[in-house]
Coordinates of N, CA and C in Angstrom, one line a residue:
X1 N -7.9 -2.4 9.7 CA -7.8 -1.3 10.6 C -6.4 -1.3 10.9
X2 N -5.8 -0.3 11.0 CA -4.3 0.1 11.4 C -4.4 1.0 12.5
X3 N -3.6 0.7 13.5 CA -3.5 1.6 14.9 C -2.3 2.6 14.2
X4 N -2.9 4.0 14.3 CA -2.1 5.2 13.7 C -0.9 5.4 14.6
X5 N -0.7 4.6 16.1 CA 0.3 5.0 16.9 C 1.4 4.3 16.7
X6 N 1.1 3.0 16.1 CA 2.2 2.1 15.8 C 2.4 1.7 14.4
X7 N 1.4 2.0 13.5 CA 1.2 1.4 12.1 C 1.4 -0.2 12.1
X8 N 0.6 -0.7 13.1 CA 0.5 -2.1 13.1 C -1.1 -2.3 12.6
X9 N -1.2 -3.5 11.9 CA -2.5 -3.8 11.5 C -3.3 -4.5 12.6
X10 N -4.5 -4.0 13.2 CA -5.1 -4.5 14.4 C -6.3 -5.3 13.9
X11 N -6.7 -5.4 12.7 CA -8.2 -5.9 12.4 C -8.0 -7.5 12.4
X12 N -8.7 -8.1 13.4 CA -8.9 -9.4 13.6 C -9.1 -10.1 12.2
X13 N -8.4 -11.3 12.0 CA -8.5 -12.1 10.9 C -7.9 -11.6 9.6
X14 N -7.5 -10.4 9.8 CA -6.6 -9.8 8.3 C -5.6 -10.3 8.0
X15 N -5.0 -10.6 6.9 CA -3.9 -11.3 6.4 C -3.0 -10.7 7.1
X16 N -2.6 -9.3 7.5 CA -1.5 -8.5 7.9 C -1.6 -8.4 9.3
X17 N -2.5 -9.0 10.1 CA -3.0 -8.8 11.2 C -1.5 -8.9 12.3
X18 N -1.2 -7.9 13.1 CA 0.2 -7.8 13.6 C 1.3 -7.4 13.0
X19 N 1.2 -7.0 11.7 CA 2.6 -6.5 11.1 C 2.2 -5.1 10.9
X20 N 3.2 -4.3 10.6 CA 3.4 -3.0 10.4 C 3.4 -2.5 9.2
X21 N 2.7 -1.4 8.8 CA 2.6 -0.9 7.3 C 3.6 0.2 7.4
X22 N 4.2 0.7 8.5 CA 5.0 1.8 8.6 C 6.2 1.5 7.6
X23 N 6.2 2.6 6.7 CA 7.6 2.6 5.7 C 7.7 1.5 4.8
X24 N 6.6 0.6 4.6 CA 6.7 -0.5 3.7 C 5.9 0.1 2.6
X25 N 6.1 -0.7 1.4 CA 5.1 -0.7 0.3 C 3.9 -1.4 0.4
X26 N 2.8 -1.0 0.6 CA 1.6 -1.7 1.0 C 0.9 -2.1 -0.3
X27 N 0.7 -3.4 -0.7 CA 0.0 -3.7 -1.8 C -1.3 -4.3 -1.3
X28 N -2.6 -3.7 -2.1 CA -3.9 -4.3 -1.5 C -4.9 -4.0 -2.9
X29 N -5.9 -4.8 -2.8 CA -6.9 -4.6 -3.8 C -7.7 -3.4 -3.9
X30 N -8.1 -3.0 -2.8 CA -9.0 -1.7 -3.0 C -9.3 -1.2 -1.4
X31 N -9.5 -0.1 -1.6 CA -9.9 0.7 0.0 C -11.0 0.0 0.4
X32 N -11.2 0.2 1.8 CA -12.1 -0.4 2.6 C -12.7 0.7 3.4
X33 N -13.8 0.5 3.8 CA -14.3 1.8 4.6 C -14.9 3.1 4.0
X34 N -15.7 4.1 4.8 CA -15.7 5.1 4.2 C -14.8 6.1 3.8
X35 N -15.0 7.2 3.1 CA -14.0 8.0 2.5 C -13.4 8.7 3.7
X36 N -14.0 8.8 4.6 CA -13.6 9.6 5.9 C -12.7 8.7 6.4
X37 N -13.0 7.6 6.8 CA -11.9 6.5 7.2 C -10.8 6.2 6.6
X38 N -10.9 6.3 5.3 CA -9.7 6.1 4.3 C -8.7 7.6 4.5
X39 N -9.5 8.3 4.1 CA -8.5 9.9 4.2 C -8.0 10.1 5.6
X40 N -8.5 10.0 6.7 CA -8.1 10.2 8.0 C -7.2 9.2 8.5
X41 N -7.7 8.0 8.1 CA -6.5 6.9 8.5 C -5.2 6.9 8.0
X42 N -5.2 7.5 6.8 CA -3.7 7.7 6.3 C -3.2 8.8 6.8
X43 N -3.8 9.9 7.0 CA -3.6 11.3 7.5 C -3.0 10.9 9.0
X44 N -3.5 10.2 9.5 CA -3.1 9.9 11.1 C -1.8 9.0 11.0
X45 N -1.8 8.1 10.1 CA -0.6 7.4 10.0 C 0.6 8.1 9.6
X46 N 0.3 9.2 8.7 CA 1.5 10.2 8.4 C 1.8 11.1 9.4
X47 N 0.7 11.6 10.2 CA 1.3 12.8 11.5 C 2.1 11.8 12.3
X48 N 2.0 10.4 12.3 CA 2.8 9.7 13.4 C 4.1 9.1 12.6
X49 N 4.5 9.4 11.6 CA 5.4 8.9 10.9 C 5.3 7.2 10.8
X50 N 4.0 6.9 10.5 CA 3.8 5.3 10.6 C 3.0 5.1 9.1
X51 N 3.1 5.8 8.2 CA 2.4 5.6 6.8 C 3.3 4.8 5.7
X52 N 2.5 4.1 5.1 CA 3.3 3.2 4.3 C 4.4 4.1 3.5
X53 N 5.3 3.6 2.6 CA 6.4 4.2 1.9 C 5.6 4.3 0.6
X54 N 5.0 3.5 0.1 CA 4.1 3.7 -1.3 C 3.0 2.8 -1.1
X55 N 2.0 2.9 -2.0 CA 1.0 2.0 -2.1 C 0.6 1.6 -3.4
X56 N 0.5 0.0 -3.7 CA 0.1 -0.4 -4.8 C -1.3 -1.0 -4.9
X57 N -2.0 -0.3 -5.5 CA -3.5 -0.9 -5.4 C -4.3 -1.3 -6.6
X58 N -4.8 -2.4 -6.6 CA -5.4 -3.1 -7.7 C -6.5 -2.3 -8.4
X59 N -7.3 -1.9 -7.5 CA -8.6 -1.0 -8.1 C -8.5 0.3 -7.2
X60 N -7.9 1.1 -7.2 CA -8.0 2.4 -6.6 C -9.3 3.1 -6.6
X61 N -9.7 4.0 -5.6 CA -11.0 4.8 -5.8 C -10.4 6.1 -5.6
X62 N -11.3 7.1 -6.0 CA -10.9 8.5 -5.9 C -10.5 9.1 -4.5
X63 N -10.8 8.6 -3.6 CA -10.6 8.9 -2.2 C -9.3 8.6 -2.1
X64 N -8.8 7.1 -2.2 CA -7.5 6.9 -2.1 C -6.4 7.6 -2.8
X65 N -6.8 7.7 -4.0 CA -6.0 8.6 -4.9 C -5.9 10.0 -4.4
X66 N -6.8 10.8 -4.0 CA -6.9 12.2 -3.7 C -5.9 12.1 -2.2
X67 N -6.4 11.1 -1.4 CA -5.4 11.1 -0.1 C -4.1 10.8 -0.6
X68 N -3.7 9.9 -1.4 CA -2.1 9.8 -1.4 C -1.6 11.2 -1.9
X69 N -2.3 11.7 -2.8 CA -1.6 13.0 -3.4 C -1.4 14.0 -2.3
X70 N -2.6 13.9 -1.6 CA -2.4 15.2 -0.6 C -1.4 14.7 0.6
X71 N -1.3 13.7 0.8 CA -0.2 13.2 2.0 C 0.9 13.0 1.5
X72 N 1.3 12.8 0.0 CA 2.5 12.6 -0.5 C 3.1 11.3 -0.5
X73 N 2.2 10.2 -0.8 CA 2.6 8.9 -0.8 C 2.5 8.5 -2.0
X74 N 3.5 7.9 -2.9 CA 3.4 7.4 -4.1 C 2.5 6.4 -4.2
X75 N 1.7 6.3 -5.4 CA 0.7 5.3 -5.5 C 0.8 4.7 -7.0
X76 N 0.7 3.5 -6.9 CA 0.4 2.7 -8.4 C -0.7 1.9 -8.5
X77 N -1.4 2.0 -9.7 CA -2.8 1.7 -10.0 C -2.8 0.4 -10.9
X78 N -3.5 -0.7 -10.8 CA -4.1 -1.5 -12.0 C -2.7 -2.0 -12.7
X79 N -2.0 -2.5 -12.1 CA -0.8 -3.1 -12.8 C -1.2 -4.5 -13.3
X80 N -0.5 -5.1 -14.4 CA -0.9 -6.2 -15.0 C -1.1 -7.5 -13.6
X81 N -1.9 -8.3 -14.1 CA -2.3 -9.5 -13.2 C -0.9 -10.2 -12.8
X82 N -0.2 -10.3 -13.9 CA 1.1 -11.1 -13.5 C 1.8 -10.6 -12.3
X83 N 2.0 -9.4 -12.0 CA 2.6 -8.9 -11.0 C 2.0 -9.4 -9.8
X84 N 0.7 -9.3 -9.5 CA 0.1 -9.8 -8.2 C 0.3 -11.4 -8.0
X85 N 0.2 -12.1 -9.2 CA 0.6 -13.4 -9.1 C 2.0 -13.8 -8.7
X86 N 2.9 -12.9 -9.0 CA 4.6 -13.3 -8.7 C 5.0 -12.7 -7.4
X87 N 4.0 -11.8 -6.9 CA 4.6 -10.9 -5.8 C 4.5 -11.8 -4.5
X88 N 5.6 -11.8 -3.6 CA 5.4 -12.4 -2.6 C 5.5 -11.7 -1.4
X89 N 5.1 -12.1 0.0 CA 5.3 -11.2 1.0 C 7.0 -10.7 1.3
X90 N 7.1 -9.6 1.6 CA 8.6 -9.1 2.0 C 9.4 -9.0 0.6
X91 N 9.0 -9.0 -0.3 CA 9.5 -8.9 -1.7 C 10.2 -7.4 -1.6
X92 N 11.4 -7.3 -2.4 CA 11.9 -5.8 -2.4 C 11.4 -5.1 -4.0
X93 N 10.6 -4.3 -3.9 CA 10.0 -3.8 -5.3 C 10.7 -2.2 -5.4
X94 N 10.9 -1.8 -6.6 CA 11.1 -0.6 -7.2 C 9.8 0.2 -7.7
X95 N 9.5 1.4 -7.3 CA 8.5 1.9 -7.9 C 8.6 3.3 -8.6
X96 N 8.0 3.3 -9.9 CA 8.1 4.6 -10.4 C 6.5 5.0 -10.4
X97 N 5.8 5.7 -9.7 CA 4.5 6.0 -9.6 C 4.4 6.9 -10.7
X98 N 5.2 7.8 -11.3 CA 5.0 8.7 -12.5 C 4.9 7.9 -13.7
X99 N 5.4 6.7 -14.0 CA 5.2 5.8 -15.0 C 4.2 4.7 -14.9
X100 N 3.8 4.6 -13.5 CA 2.9 3.5 -13.0 C 3.4 2.3 -13.1
X101 N 4.7 2.2 -12.9 CA 5.5 1.0 -13.2 C 6.2 0.6 -11.8
X102 N 6.2 -1.0 -11.6 CA 7.0 -1.5 -10.5 C 7.4 -2.7 -11.0
X103 N 8.8 -2.9 -10.4 CA 9.6 -3.9 -10.6 C 9.9 -4.8 -9.3
X104 N 9.7 -6.0 -9.5 CA 10.1 -6.9 -8.4 C 11.5 -6.9 -8.4
X105 N 12.5 -6.7 -7.4 CA 13.6 -6.6 -7.2 C 14.3 -8.0 -6.8
X106 N 13.9 -8.5 -5.6 CA 14.3 -9.7 -5.0 C 14.4 -10.8 -5.8
X107 N 15.4 -11.5 -6.0 CA 15.6 -12.7 -6.6 C 14.8 -13.8 -6.6
X108 N 14.2 -14.2 -5.1 CA 13.5 -15.3 -4.8 C 12.2 -14.9 -5.0
X109 N 11.6 -13.7 -5.8 CA 10.4 -13.4 -6.2 C 10.0 -13.5 -7.5
X110 N 11.0 -13.6 -8.5 CA 10.8 -13.4 -9.8 C 11.2 -12.1 -10.1
X111 N 10.8 -11.7 -11.5 CA 10.8 -10.2 -12.1 C 9.6 -10.0 -12.8
X112 N 9.2 -8.8 -12.6 CA 8.0 -8.6 -13.5 C 8.0 -6.6 -13.4
X113 N 7.5 -6.2 -14.5 CA 7.4 -4.7 -14.4 C 6.1 -4.2 -15.4

């Protein structure tokens, strides 16, 4: 769960608890919650300028895809497993959503596309 007013993850015990998703590339395995919660949650974040800059989703569902399109958040889906193994928190990535390609740019994180 993310607070739309701040963009901060407020779900207790979540790996990102206390961190902001605003203007970040958000990497996560799949959507969580009902379709209304997912779509409205992204919309509420966008209204307050707290939406992620882009989303990298391992297993996207139709609700997240449709929400990303409507709201205008670039999204990449089903990257090679090597990407998820090499990615570290706070890595700098370059995203080409049209080509479904992501390159890890930060030298401390390795490189994968």
